[in-house]
PDB file of C-alpha atoms in Angstrom:
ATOM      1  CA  UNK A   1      -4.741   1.824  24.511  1.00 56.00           C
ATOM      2  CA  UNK A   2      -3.334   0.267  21.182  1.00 59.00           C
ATOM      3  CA  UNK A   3      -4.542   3.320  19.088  1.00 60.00           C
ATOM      4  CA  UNK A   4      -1.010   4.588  20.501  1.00 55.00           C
ATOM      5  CA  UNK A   5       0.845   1.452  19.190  1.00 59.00           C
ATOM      6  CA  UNK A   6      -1.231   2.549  15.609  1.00 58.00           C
ATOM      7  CA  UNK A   7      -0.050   5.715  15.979  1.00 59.00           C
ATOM      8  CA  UNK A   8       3.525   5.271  16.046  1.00 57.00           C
ATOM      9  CA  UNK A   9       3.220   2.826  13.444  1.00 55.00           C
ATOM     10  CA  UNK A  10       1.347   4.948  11.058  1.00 58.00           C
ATOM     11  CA  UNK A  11       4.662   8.166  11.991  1.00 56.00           C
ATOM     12  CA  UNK A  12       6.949   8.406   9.583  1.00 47.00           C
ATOM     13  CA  UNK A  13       7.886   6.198   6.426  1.00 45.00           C
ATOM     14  CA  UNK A  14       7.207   2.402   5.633  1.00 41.00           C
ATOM     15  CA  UNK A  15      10.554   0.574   5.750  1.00 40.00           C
ATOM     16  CA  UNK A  16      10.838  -1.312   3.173  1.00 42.00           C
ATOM     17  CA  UNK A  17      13.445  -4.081   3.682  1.00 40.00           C
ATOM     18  CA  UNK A  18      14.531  -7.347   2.982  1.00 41.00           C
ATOM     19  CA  UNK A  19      14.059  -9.401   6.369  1.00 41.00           C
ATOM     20  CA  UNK A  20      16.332 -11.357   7.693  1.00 42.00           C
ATOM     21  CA  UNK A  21      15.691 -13.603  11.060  1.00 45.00           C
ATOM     22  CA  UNK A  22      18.383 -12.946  13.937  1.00 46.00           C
ATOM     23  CA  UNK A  23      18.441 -14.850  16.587  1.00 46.00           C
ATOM     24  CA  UNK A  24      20.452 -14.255  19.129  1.00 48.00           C
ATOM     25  CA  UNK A  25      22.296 -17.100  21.491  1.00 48.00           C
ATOM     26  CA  UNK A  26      22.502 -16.420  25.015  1.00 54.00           C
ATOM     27  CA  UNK A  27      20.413 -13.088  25.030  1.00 64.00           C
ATOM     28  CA  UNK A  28      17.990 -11.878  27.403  1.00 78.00           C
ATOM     29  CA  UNK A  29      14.199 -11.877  26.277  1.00 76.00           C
ATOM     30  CA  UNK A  30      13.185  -8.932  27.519  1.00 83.00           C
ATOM     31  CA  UNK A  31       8.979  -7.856  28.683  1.00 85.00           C
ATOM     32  CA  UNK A  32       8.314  -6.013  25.249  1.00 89.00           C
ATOM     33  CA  UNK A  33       9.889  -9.528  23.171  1.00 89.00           C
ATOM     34  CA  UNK A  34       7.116 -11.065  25.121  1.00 90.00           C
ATOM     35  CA  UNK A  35       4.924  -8.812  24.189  1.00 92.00           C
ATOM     36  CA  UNK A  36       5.455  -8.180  20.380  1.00 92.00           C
ATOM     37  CA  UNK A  37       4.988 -12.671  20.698  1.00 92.00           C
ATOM     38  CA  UNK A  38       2.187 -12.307  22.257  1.00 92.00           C
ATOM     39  CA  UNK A  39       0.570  -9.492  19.729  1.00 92.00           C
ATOM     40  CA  UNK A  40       1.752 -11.873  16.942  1.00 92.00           C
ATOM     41  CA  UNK A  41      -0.284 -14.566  18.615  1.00 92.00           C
ATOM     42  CA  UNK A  42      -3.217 -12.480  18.522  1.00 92.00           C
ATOM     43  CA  UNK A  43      -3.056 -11.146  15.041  1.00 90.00           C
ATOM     44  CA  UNK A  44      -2.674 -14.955  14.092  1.00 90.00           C
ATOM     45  CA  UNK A  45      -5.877 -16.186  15.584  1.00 91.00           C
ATOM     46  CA  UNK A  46      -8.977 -16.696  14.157  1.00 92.00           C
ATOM     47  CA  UNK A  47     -10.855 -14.955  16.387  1.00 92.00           C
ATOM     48  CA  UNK A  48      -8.815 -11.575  14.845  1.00 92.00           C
ATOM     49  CA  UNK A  49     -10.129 -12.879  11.267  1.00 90.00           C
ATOM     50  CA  UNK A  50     -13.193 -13.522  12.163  1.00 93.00           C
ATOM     51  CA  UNK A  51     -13.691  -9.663  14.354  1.00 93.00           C
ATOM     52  CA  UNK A  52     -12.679  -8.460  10.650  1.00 92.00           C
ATOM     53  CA  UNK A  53     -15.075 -10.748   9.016  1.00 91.00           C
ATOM     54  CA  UNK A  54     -18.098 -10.035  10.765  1.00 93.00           C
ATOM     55  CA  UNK A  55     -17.156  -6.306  10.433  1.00 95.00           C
ATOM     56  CA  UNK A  56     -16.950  -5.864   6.796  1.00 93.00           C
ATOM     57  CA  UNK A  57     -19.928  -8.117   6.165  1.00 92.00           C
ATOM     58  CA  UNK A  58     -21.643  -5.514   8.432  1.00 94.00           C
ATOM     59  CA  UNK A  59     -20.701  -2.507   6.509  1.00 95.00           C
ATOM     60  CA  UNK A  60     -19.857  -3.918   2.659  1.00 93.00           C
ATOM     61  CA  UNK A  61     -22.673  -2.578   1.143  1.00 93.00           C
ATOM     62  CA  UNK A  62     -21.821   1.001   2.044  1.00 94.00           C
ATOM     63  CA  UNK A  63     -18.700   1.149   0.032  1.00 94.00           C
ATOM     64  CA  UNK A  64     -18.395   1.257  -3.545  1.00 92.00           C
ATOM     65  CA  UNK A  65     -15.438   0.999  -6.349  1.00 89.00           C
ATOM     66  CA  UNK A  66     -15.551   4.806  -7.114  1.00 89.00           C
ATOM     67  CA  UNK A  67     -12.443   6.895  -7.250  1.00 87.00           C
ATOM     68  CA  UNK A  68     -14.866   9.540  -4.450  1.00 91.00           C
ATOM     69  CA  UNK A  69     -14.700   9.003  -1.202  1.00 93.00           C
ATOM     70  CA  UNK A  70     -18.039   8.721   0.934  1.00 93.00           C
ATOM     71  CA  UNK A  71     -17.948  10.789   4.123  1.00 93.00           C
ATOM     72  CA  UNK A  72     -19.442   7.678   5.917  1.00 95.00           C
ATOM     73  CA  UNK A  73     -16.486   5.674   4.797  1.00 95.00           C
ATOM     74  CA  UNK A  74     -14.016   7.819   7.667  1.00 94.00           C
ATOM     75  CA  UNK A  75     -16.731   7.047  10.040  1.00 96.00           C
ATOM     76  CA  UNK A  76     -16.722   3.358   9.224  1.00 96.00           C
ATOM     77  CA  UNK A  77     -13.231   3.407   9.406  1.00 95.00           C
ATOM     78  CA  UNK A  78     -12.435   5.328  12.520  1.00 95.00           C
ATOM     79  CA  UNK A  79     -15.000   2.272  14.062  1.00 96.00           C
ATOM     80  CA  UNK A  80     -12.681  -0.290  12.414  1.00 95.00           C
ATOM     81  CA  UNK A  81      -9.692   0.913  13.924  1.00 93.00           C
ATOM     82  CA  UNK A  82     -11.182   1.226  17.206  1.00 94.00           C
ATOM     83  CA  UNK A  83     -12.432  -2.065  16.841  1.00 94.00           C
ATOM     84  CA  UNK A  84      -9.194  -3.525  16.164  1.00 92.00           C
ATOM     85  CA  UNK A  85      -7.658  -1.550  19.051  1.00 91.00           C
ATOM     86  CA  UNK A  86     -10.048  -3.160  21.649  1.00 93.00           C
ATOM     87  CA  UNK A  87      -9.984  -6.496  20.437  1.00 94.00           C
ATOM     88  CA  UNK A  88      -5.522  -6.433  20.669  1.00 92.00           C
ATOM     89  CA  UNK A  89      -5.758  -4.472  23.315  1.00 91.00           C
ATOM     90  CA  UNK A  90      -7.660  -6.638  25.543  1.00 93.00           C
ATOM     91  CA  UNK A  91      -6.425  -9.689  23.920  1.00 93.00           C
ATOM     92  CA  UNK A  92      -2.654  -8.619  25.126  1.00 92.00           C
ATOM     93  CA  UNK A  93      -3.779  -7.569  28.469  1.00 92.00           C
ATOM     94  CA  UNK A  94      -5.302 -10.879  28.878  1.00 92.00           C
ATOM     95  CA  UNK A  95      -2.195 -12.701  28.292  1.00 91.00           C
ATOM     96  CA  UNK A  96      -0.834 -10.442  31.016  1.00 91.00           C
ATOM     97  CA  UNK A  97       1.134  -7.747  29.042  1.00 92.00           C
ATOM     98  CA  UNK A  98       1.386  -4.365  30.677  1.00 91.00           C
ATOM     99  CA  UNK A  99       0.529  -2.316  27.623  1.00 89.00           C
ATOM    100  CA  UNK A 100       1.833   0.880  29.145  1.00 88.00           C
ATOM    101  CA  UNK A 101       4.847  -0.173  29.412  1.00 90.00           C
ATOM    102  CA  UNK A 102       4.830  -2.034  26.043  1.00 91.00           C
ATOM    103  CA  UNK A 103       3.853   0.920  24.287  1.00 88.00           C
ATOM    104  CA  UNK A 104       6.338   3.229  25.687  1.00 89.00           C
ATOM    105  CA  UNK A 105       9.433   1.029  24.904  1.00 90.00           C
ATOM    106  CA  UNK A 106       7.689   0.876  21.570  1.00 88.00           C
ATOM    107  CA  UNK A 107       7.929   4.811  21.473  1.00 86.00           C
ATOM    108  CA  UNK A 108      11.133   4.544  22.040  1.00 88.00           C
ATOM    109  CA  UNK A 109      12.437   2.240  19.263  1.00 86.00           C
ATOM    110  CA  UNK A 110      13.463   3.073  15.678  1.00 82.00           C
ATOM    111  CA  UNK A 111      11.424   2.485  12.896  1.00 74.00           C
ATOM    112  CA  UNK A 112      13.863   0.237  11.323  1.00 79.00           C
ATOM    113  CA  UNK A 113      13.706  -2.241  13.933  1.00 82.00           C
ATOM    114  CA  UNK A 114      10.049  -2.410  13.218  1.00 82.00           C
ATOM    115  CA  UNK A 115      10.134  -4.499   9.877  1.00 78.00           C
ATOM    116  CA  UNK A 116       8.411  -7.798   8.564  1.00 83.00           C
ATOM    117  CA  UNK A 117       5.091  -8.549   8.441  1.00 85.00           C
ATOM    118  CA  UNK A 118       3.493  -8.378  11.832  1.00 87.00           C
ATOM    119  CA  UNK A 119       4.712  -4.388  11.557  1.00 86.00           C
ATOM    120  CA  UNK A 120       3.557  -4.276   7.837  1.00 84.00           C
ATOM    121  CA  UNK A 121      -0.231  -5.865   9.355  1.00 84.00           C
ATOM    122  CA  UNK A 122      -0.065  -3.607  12.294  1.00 85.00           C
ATOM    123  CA  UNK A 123       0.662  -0.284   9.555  1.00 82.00           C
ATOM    124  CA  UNK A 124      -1.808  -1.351   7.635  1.00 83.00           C
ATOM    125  CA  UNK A 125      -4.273  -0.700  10.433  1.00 84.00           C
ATOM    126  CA  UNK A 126      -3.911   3.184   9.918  1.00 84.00           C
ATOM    127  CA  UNK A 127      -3.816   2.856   6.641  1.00 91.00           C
ATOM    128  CA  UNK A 128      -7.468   3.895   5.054  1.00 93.00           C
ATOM    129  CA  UNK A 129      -6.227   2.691   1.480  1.00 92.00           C
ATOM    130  CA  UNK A 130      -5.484  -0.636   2.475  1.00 91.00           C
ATOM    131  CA  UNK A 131      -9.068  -0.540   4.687  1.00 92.00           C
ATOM    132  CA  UNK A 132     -10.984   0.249   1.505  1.00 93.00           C
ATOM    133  CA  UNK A 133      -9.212  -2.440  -0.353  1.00 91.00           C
ATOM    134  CA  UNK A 134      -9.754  -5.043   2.028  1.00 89.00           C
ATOM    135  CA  UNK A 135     -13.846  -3.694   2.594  1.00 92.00           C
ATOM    136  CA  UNK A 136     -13.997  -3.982  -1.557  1.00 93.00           C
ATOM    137  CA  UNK A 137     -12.221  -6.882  -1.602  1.00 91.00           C
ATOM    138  CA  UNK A 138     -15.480  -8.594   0.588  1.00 89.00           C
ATOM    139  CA  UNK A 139     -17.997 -10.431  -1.485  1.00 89.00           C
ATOM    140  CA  UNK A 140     -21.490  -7.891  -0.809  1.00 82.00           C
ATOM    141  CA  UNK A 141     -22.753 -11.786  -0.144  1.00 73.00           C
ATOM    142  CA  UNK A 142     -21.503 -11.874   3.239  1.00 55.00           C
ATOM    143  CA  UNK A 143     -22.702 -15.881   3.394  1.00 43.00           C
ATOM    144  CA  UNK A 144     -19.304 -16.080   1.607  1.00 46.00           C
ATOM    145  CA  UNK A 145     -16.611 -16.213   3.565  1.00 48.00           C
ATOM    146  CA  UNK A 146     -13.608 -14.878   1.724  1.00 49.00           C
ATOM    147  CA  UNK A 147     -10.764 -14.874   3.948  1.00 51.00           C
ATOM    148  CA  UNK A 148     -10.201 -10.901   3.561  1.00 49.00           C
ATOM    149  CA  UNK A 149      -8.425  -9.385   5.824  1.00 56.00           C
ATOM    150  CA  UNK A 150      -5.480  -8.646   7.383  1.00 49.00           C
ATOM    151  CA  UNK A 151      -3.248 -11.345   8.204  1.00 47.00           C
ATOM    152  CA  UNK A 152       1.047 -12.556   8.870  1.00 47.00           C
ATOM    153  CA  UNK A 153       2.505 -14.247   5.771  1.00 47.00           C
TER     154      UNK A 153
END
């Protein structure tokens, strides 16, 4: 499943680099280029937004701006991740990418070579900080759409 992609994304430290495009002339695209295009695709739609959207309007009202932590807040959270991870999962699959094999060349590559922001968005998954921003960030009218959430650019 994707919660394996979020794991290995959420191992080790953040890179933080300046990015810088490469393309490369003549070079072979290989299955998990296809695939990291097609997860970029996903993340980009607004169906992903809107799965966010319709989540945090659901649970807003649970959260509040204190420096505590709720207990119900991991259990929110552990259904926002899993949310996410069905949504890209079957959203790749659909597009016909072999996530088992995606995920294990992903395994395989250095966390440097995982930079810019569709690995930043992907991190940021894991990351319960960035989770209770975003959930505090939505108006507790959730007739208002905000555009909170995690998104590329």
């Amino acid at each position: 499943s994707f919660c394996t992609l979020l794991e290995v994304m959420s191992d080790g430290e953040r890179v933080e680099e300046e990015e810088e495009e490469v393309f490369a002339c003549g070079g072979e695209v290989t299955e998990f280029d296809l695939g990291v295009g097609v997860l970029e695709e996903v993340v980009m739609c607004d169906g992903f937004r809107e799965e966010q959207e319709e989540f945090f309007g659901k649970y807003r009202r649970e959260f509040d701006d204190g420096e505590e932590n709720k207990l119900c807040y991991t259990e929110i959270y552990k259904k926002f991740v899993e949310l996410m991870d069905k949504y890209i999962s079957d959203k790749m699959q659909n597009a016909g990418v072999h996530m088992e094999s995606f995920l294990s060349e992903l395994s395989q590559k250095d966390r440097s070579e995982l930079d810019g922001d569709l690995w930043d968005m992907i991190y940021a998954l894991t990351d319960f900080t960035e989770f209770k921003s975003m959930m505090l960030a939505y108006p507790l009218d959730s007739a208002q759409s905000s555009g909170v959430g995690l998104s590329i650019g």
